[in-house]
Amino acid sequence: MNPTIARLALQSLFGQKRWWVLVALPLLLMGLCLLVQLLTSGDAAATSFEAVIVVFGLGLVLPLVSLLVTTGVLGPEIDDGSIVYLLSKPISRYVVALSKLVVAVVVTVVLGAGSLFISGLILDPSAPGQALAVGVGSAVAGTAYCAAFVMLSAINRHGMISGLIYVLVFEGLLASWLSGLRYVSVSAFGRRIAEGLDDSLNLIAGNLPLAYAWIASLVVIVAGGYVAGRRLARFQLGGDE
Amino acid sequence: MAQPSDGRPGGVIHDIGYRPYSGPRLGTRDAGRSLFVTGLLNAYGIGRSGRAKGLPMTLLALMIVPAAIMVAVMVTLGLTDGFLDYGTYPVTLMLVIVIFVAAQAPVLFSRDLRSGAISLYLARPLSATAYALVRWASLFVAILIFIALPVIVLYVGALTAEADFSEHTADFLAAMVGIVLLSAVLATLSGLVASHTRRRGLAVGVTIIALLVSTGVVSAVQAITDVQGNETMGLVVGLFSPFSLVDGVQVGLLDGQSSFQVSPDGAGWGLIYLLASLAVIAGGLWLLVRYYRKQAGR
């Protein structure tokens, strides 16, 4: 960890116009939960808990926030070439990548998992245990998402687009038909972990083994950190096509 | 050296073959037309690198293949009535449309601004207003072709299978009006986002997120209001996503079939939906033109 690089990464996330997109999604989620709570009275809100949290929270807001954060932390410097100045400093490139990744994870956990926790509380104030389980599950899933998106953006130049295709087409569209895809879906890991923490939750995770969900998340996170470092270590300046 | 001392010229002008431009000199209108055509082709990657063609062409194929399969099924099983619904086809393939719009709007709106080529364009007779409108028109027609082509495939397929002509034509024309409106709304919104966020990845992300999340919120809230029996609230919410907006116009005014849970059943709400979509287009174009005027002043 290098504090200066972490501070710069944080600055690049919140110093530009991008920050309101980052904040808008969690606010929208919490606003939707408030609206649901206002429109439906009492118990009915608790029944829409799963629908709002699974489909909208874990399915859209968490991955999109983590995608925006991850591409925002690594992408712009590579795009405009100023990464050269950073890489010419006598700092291990793994440390550079790790510092940036840690910032991305912290922001994702605070904005994504935090907003999911609060949404859970808004929808069902009588069961803070459920909200906490959802919060922890989405914190793990958010971390794994950051790592997965780092890997995707290391594989090709269009990190944002391939990340969106993973979230929307692969997890959103295909996984609803092909249930076997839950073994490679970060969202399913997060839902299973949340279920494992609170038995009363049913987040449609299928019969995924709980240990598998934890181990797979861990593998994705470690692999993401390694791939990001390796990518920077082998970084070569190329012309913008 | 050669001193013209005795009145004779000291140098010779060689003709090394420079030729003046002798073709027709076209006006501003033709500059606009050629910008429009180039933009339209660029949106599909024609005239750009091979890699730029990949995404739009794949997406276009993804749009047309389901229509072709539907026609094939219809012809094989002899289902001529009630099988095809032109109006709901765009909503069914919303994801493909959204990806196309988000990925190709930055091609027309971000690249000139980011590379600074915009100042070269605006130094020519074409004004900033005309430039912005022509770019918008290119994107609009590109999206229109993208959405309308599979619906035309459906229609032609239905006619060749000798389906009821008048019924299908009426449905088809109603769907086409909706598609034109949808293309215009999508072109306006994505053009605005792409011109304001010059980095391609960010523009693509923000456009997709805005379009999909808004539609997701609309469906979710409408599902809740429907259960609660609060129809007015559901109708108001429907105004906040381009897809439900145009769907409402189709259902309310053109007697189409809705793909959303709550949709206007009378002309009153249909008119409100129509006015809202026209307001989105007009307001978006005004913002776009204002932004390009500001660019020209810099």
mmCIF file of N, CA, C and O in Angstrom, chain A residues 178-226:
data_model
loop_
_atom_site.group_PDB
_atom_site.id
_atom_site.type_symbol
_atom_site.label_atom_id
_atom_site.label_comp_id
_atom_site.label_asym_id
_atom_site.label_seq_id
_atom_site.Cartn_x
_atom_site.Cartn_y
_atom_site.Cartn_z
ATOM 1 N N LEU A 178 -29.864 -20.210 -17.830
ATOM 2 C CA LEU A 178 -28.930 -21.314 -17.619
ATOM 3 C C LEU A 178 -28.487 -21.285 -16.169
ATOM 4 O O LEU A 178 -27.574 -20.560 -15.797
ATOM 5 N N SER A 179 -29.151 -22.080 -15.317
ATOM 6 C CA SER A 179 -28.899 -21.965 -13.883
ATOM 7 C C SER A 179 -27.496 -22.436 -13.521
ATOM 8 O O SER A 179 -26.986 -22.106 -12.456
ATOM 9 N N GLY A 180 -26.835 -23.229 -14.388
ATOM 10 C CA GLY A 180 -25.487 -23.689 -14.092
ATOM 11 C C GLY A 180 -24.492 -22.552 -14.022
ATOM 12 O O GLY A 180 -23.421 -22.687 -13.420
ATOM 13 N N LEU A 181 -24.839 -21.403 -14.605
ATOM 14 C CA LEU A 181 -23.916 -20.268 -14.611
ATOM 15 C C LEU A 181 -23.730 -19.676 -13.217
ATOM 16 O O LEU A 181 -22.880 -18.826 -13.020
ATOM 17 N N ARG A 182 -24.526 -20.141 -12.222
ATOM 18 C CA ARG A 182 -24.374 -19.576 -10.878
ATOM 19 C C ARG A 182 -23.000 -19.899 -10.308
ATOM 20 O O ARG A 182 -22.530 -19.237 -9.401
ATOM 21 N N TYR A 183 -22.347 -20.940 -10.867
ATOM 22 C CA TYR A 183 -21.020 -21.284 -10.367
ATOM 23 C C TYR A 183 -19.952 -20.284 -10.807
ATOM 24 O O TYR A 183 -18.852 -20.304 -10.273
ATOM 25 N N VAL A 184 -20.237 -19.467 -11.799
ATOM 26 C CA VAL A 184 -19.254 -18.468 -12.224
ATOM 27 C C VAL A 184 -19.843 -17.057 -12.141
ATOM 28 O O VAL A 184 -19.348 -16.136 -12.773
ATOM 29 N N SER A 185 -20.908 -16.879 -11.369
ATOM 30 C CA SER A 185 -21.527 -15.565 -11.277
ATOM 31 C C SER A 185 -21.224 -14.946 -9.911
ATOM 32 O O SER A 185 -21.592 -15.498 -8.870
ATOM 33 N N VAL A 186 -20.544 -13.810 -9.941
ATOM 34 C CA VAL A 186 -20.170 -13.135 -8.695
ATOM 35 C C VAL A 186 -21.409 -12.767 -7.891
ATOM 36 O O VAL A 186 -21.436 -12.889 -6.660
ATOM 37 N N SER A 187 -22.460 -12.356 -8.604
ATOM 38 C CA SER A 187 -23.691 -11.961 -7.930
ATOM 39 C C SER A 187 -24.277 -13.129 -7.133
ATOM 40 O O SER A 187 -24.750 -12.962 -6.008
ATOM 41 N N ALA A 188 -24.202 -14.346 -7.715
ATOM 42 C CA ALA A 188 -24.722 -15.521 -7.003
ATOM 43 C C ALA A 188 -23.899 -15.804 -5.746
ATOM 44 O O ALA A 188 -24.453 -16.181 -4.705
ATOM 45 N N PHE A 189 -22.558 -15.604 -5.812
ATOM 46 C CA PHE A 189 -21.723 -15.795 -4.618
ATOM 47 C C PHE A 189 -22.221 -14.873 -3.500
ATOM 48 O O PHE A 189 -22.416 -15.310 -2.363
ATOM 49 N N GLY A 190 -22.404 -13.603 -3.864
ATOM 50 C CA GLY A 190 -22.819 -12.618 -2.858
ATOM 51 C C GLY A 190 -24.150 -12.978 -2.234
ATOM 52 O O GLY A 190 -24.327 -12.899 -1.019
ATOM 53 N N ARG A 191 -25.102 -13.413 -3.094
ATOM 54 C CA ARG A 191 -26.429 -13.766 -2.571
ATOM 55 C C ARG A 191 -26.332 -14.971 -1.645
ATOM 56 O O ARG A 191 -26.960 -15.015 -0.583
ATOM 57 N N ARG A 192 -25.504 -15.973 -2.031
ATOM 58 C CA ARG A 192 -25.383 -17.178 -1.212
ATOM 59 C C ARG A 192 -24.753 -16.846 0.136
ATOM 60 O O ARG A 192 -25.162 -17.362 1.179
ATOM 61 N N ILE A 193 -23.726 -15.964 0.126
ATOM 62 C CA ILE A 193 -23.056 -15.596 1.379
ATOM 63 C C ILE A 193 -24.042 -14.882 2.307
ATOM 64 O O ILE A 193 -24.101 -15.151 3.503
ATOM 65 N N ALA A 194 -24.856 -13.983 1.718
ATOM 66 C CA ALA A 194 -25.855 -13.286 2.541
ATOM 67 C C ALA A 194 -26.856 -14.276 3.120
ATOM 68 O O ALA A 194 -27.229 -14.190 4.293
ATOM 69 N N GLU A 195 -27.275 -15.243 2.295
ATOM 70 C CA GLU A 195 -28.205 -16.269 2.790
ATOM 71 C C GLU A 195 -27.583 -17.069 3.924
ATOM 72 O O GLU A 195 -28.245 -17.412 4.901
ATOM 73 N N GLY A 196 -26.288 -17.371 3.773
ATOM 74 C CA GLY A 196 -25.604 -18.167 4.778
ATOM 75 C C GLY A 196 -25.541 -17.461 6.127
ATOM 76 O O GLY A 196 -25.492 -18.104 7.173
ATOM 77 N N LEU A 197 -25.538 -16.111 6.086
ATOM 78 C CA LEU A 197 -25.427 -15.360 7.338
ATOM 79 C C LEU A 197 -26.771 -15.219 8.041
ATOM 80 O O LEU A 197 -26.827 -15.016 9.237
ATOM 81 N N ASP A 198 -27.847 -15.257 7.291
ATOM 82 C CA ASP A 198 -29.166 -15.107 7.914
ATOM 83 C C ASP A 198 -30.128 -16.085 7.239
ATOM 84 O O ASP A 198 -30.447 -15.952 6.062
ATOM 85 N N ASP A 199 -30.571 -17.081 8.000
ATOM 86 C CA ASP A 199 -31.351 -18.167 7.417
ATOM 87 C C ASP A 199 -32.700 -17.723 6.878
ATOM 88 O O ASP A 199 -33.268 -18.373 6.002
ATOM 89 N N SER A 200 -33.238 -16.612 7.406
ATOM 90 C CA SER A 200 -34.574 -16.221 6.976
ATOM 91 C C SER A 200 -34.561 -15.579 5.584
ATOM 92 O O SER A 200 -35.616 -15.352 5.003
ATOM 93 N N LEU A 201 -33.367 -15.298 5.055
ATOM 94 C CA LEU A 201 -33.294 -14.663 3.732
ATOM 95 C C LEU A 201 -33.473 -15.715 2.642
ATOM 96 O O LEU A 201 -32.991 -16.830 2.756
ATOM 97 N N ASN A 202 -34.163 -15.315 1.571
ATOM 98 C CA ASN A 202 -34.185 -16.163 0.383
ATOM 99 C C ASN A 202 -33.887 -15.285 -0.813
ATOM 100 O O ASN A 202 -34.723 -14.545 -1.283
ATOM 101 N N LEU A 203 -32.648 -15.351 -1.289
ATOM 102 C CA LEU A 203 -32.215 -14.427 -2.341
ATOM 103 C C LEU A 203 -32.027 -15.139 -3.677
ATOM 104 O O LEU A 203 -31.248 -14.710 -4.519
ATOM 105 N N ILE A 204 -32.721 -16.261 -3.855
ATOM 106 C CA ILE A 204 -32.702 -16.961 -5.150
ATOM 107 C C ILE A 204 -31.270 -17.286 -5.586
ATOM 108 O O ILE A 204 -30.849 -16.953 -6.689
ATOM 109 N N ALA A 205 -30.495 -17.914 -4.710
ATOM 110 C CA ALA A 205 -29.125 -18.248 -5.080
ATOM 111 C C ALA A 205 -29.015 -19.696 -5.531
ATOM 112 O O ALA A 205 -27.931 -20.154 -5.867
ATOM 113 N N GLY A 206 -30.099 -20.423 -5.547
ATOM 114 C CA GLY A 206 -30.018 -21.833 -5.922
ATOM 115 C C GLY A 206 -29.304 -22.619 -4.844
ATOM 116 O O GLY A 206 -29.104 -22.143 -3.727
ATOM 117 N N ASN A 207 -28.907 -23.854 -5.160
ATOM 118 C CA ASN A 207 -28.276 -24.691 -4.135
ATOM 119 C C ASN A 207 -26.750 -24.624 -4.235
ATOM 120 O O ASN A 207 -26.059 -25.624 -4.224
ATOM 121 N N LEU A 208 -26.252 -23.399 -4.344
ATOM 122 C CA LEU A 208 -24.801 -23.212 -4.416
ATOM 123 C C LEU A 208 -24.208 -23.536 -3.037
ATOM 124 O O LEU A 208 -24.695 -23.027 -2.032
ATOM 125 N N PRO A 209 -23.155 -24.386 -2.975
ATOM 126 C CA PRO A 209 -22.554 -24.664 -1.661
ATOM 127 C C PRO A 209 -21.966 -23.392 -1.055
ATOM 128 O O PRO A 209 -21.325 -22.597 -1.762
ATOM 129 N N LEU A 210 -22.213 -23.211 0.240
ATOM 130 C CA LEU A 210 -21.785 -21.969 0.902
ATOM 131 C C LEU A 210 -20.263 -21.826 0.862
ATOM 132 O O LEU A 210 -19.731 -20.755 0.553
ATOM 133 N N ALA A 211 -19.547 -22.941 1.154
ATOM 134 C CA ALA A 211 -18.088 -22.878 1.162
ATOM 135 C C ALA A 211 -17.571 -22.498 -0.222
ATOM 136 O O ALA A 211 -16.635 -21.706 -0.361
ATOM 137 N N TYR A 212 -18.232 -23.067 -1.261
ATOM 138 C CA TYR A 212 -17.806 -22.746 -2.624
ATOM 139 C C TYR A 212 -17.924 -21.247 -2.878
ATOM 140 O O TYR A 212 -17.033 -20.629 -3.470
ATOM 141 N N ALA A 213 -19.032 -20.638 -2.411
ATOM 142 C CA ALA A 213 -19.239 -19.207 -2.637
ATOM 143 C C ALA A 213 -18.110 -18.386 -2.006
ATOM 144 O O ALA A 213 -17.561 -17.469 -2.632
ATOM 145 N N TRP A 214 -17.731 -18.735 -0.761
ATOM 146 C CA TRP A 214 -16.657 -17.997 -0.092
ATOM 147 C C TRP A 214 -15.342 -18.197 -0.825
ATOM 148 O O TRP A 214 -14.625 -17.227 -1.116
ATOM 149 N N ILE A 215 -15.007 -19.477 -1.135
ATOM 150 C CA ILE A 215 -13.700 -19.762 -1.741
ATOM 151 C C ILE A 215 -13.606 -19.135 -3.129
ATOM 152 O O ILE A 215 -12.603 -18.508 -3.486
ATOM 153 N N ALA A 216 -14.704 -19.258 -3.912
ATOM 154 C CA ALA A 216 -14.674 -18.701 -5.261
ATOM 155 C C ALA A 216 -14.488 -17.187 -5.208
ATOM 156 O O ALA A 216 -13.724 -16.617 -5.991
ATOM 157 N N SER A 217 -15.170 -16.519 -4.260
ATOM 158 C CA SER A 217 -15.003 -15.065 -4.145
ATOM 159 C C SER A 217 -13.546 -14.732 -3.848
ATOM 160 O O SER A 217 -12.960 -13.814 -4.439
ATOM 161 N N LEU A 218 -12.963 -15.504 -2.916
ATOM 162 C CA LEU A 218 -11.573 -15.261 -2.525
ATOM 163 C C LEU A 218 -10.640 -15.448 -3.718
ATOM 164 O O LEU A 218 -9.740 -14.632 -3.955
ATOM 165 N N VAL A 219 -10.886 -16.526 -4.489
ATOM 166 C CA VAL A 219 -10.039 -16.802 -5.653
ATOM 167 C C VAL A 219 -10.114 -15.638 -6.636
ATOM 168 O O VAL A 219 -9.093 -15.150 -7.135
ATOM 169 N N VAL A 220 -11.349 -15.152 -6.901
ATOM 170 C CA VAL A 220 -11.522 -14.047 -7.851
ATOM 171 C C VAL A 220 -10.761 -12.818 -7.347
ATOM 172 O O VAL A 220 -10.076 -12.135 -8.121
ATOM 173 N N ILE A 221 -10.857 -12.548 -6.026
ATOM 174 C CA ILE A 221 -10.233 -11.344 -5.480
ATOM 175 C C ILE A 221 -8.707 -11.427 -5.621
ATOM 176 O O ILE A 221 -8.058 -10.481 -6.106
ATOM 177 N N VAL A 222 -8.120 -12.572 -5.226
ATOM 178 C CA VAL A 222 -6.666 -12.723 -5.318
ATOM 179 C C VAL A 222 -6.208 -12.650 -6.769
ATOM 180 O O VAL A 222 -5.260 -11.940 -7.117
ATOM 181 N N ALA A 223 -6.941 -13.362 -7.649
ATOM 182 C CA ALA A 223 -6.564 -13.373 -9.057
ATOM 183 C C ALA A 223 -6.637 -11.966 -9.637
ATOM 184 O O ALA A 223 -5.762 -11.555 -10.411
ATOM 185 N N GLY A 224 -7.670 -11.202 -9.254
ATOM 186 C CA GLY A 224 -7.810 -9.844 -9.769
ATOM 187 C C GLY A 224 -6.620 -8.980 -9.381
ATOM 188 O O GLY A 224 -6.074 -8.255 -10.208
ATOM 189 N N GLY A 225 -6.221 -9.059 -8.101
ATOM 190 C CA GLY A 225 -5.068 -8.284 -7.652
ATOM 191 C C GLY A 225 -3.808 -8.661 -8.408
ATOM 192 O O GLY A 225 -3.040 -7.799 -8.858
ATOM 193 N N TYR A 226 -3.614 -9.965 -8.605
ATOM 194 C CA TYR A 226 -2.414 -10.439 -9.287
ATOM 195 C C TYR A 226 -2.409 -9.966 -10.740
ATOM 196 O O TYR A 226 -1.398 -9.434 -11.232
#
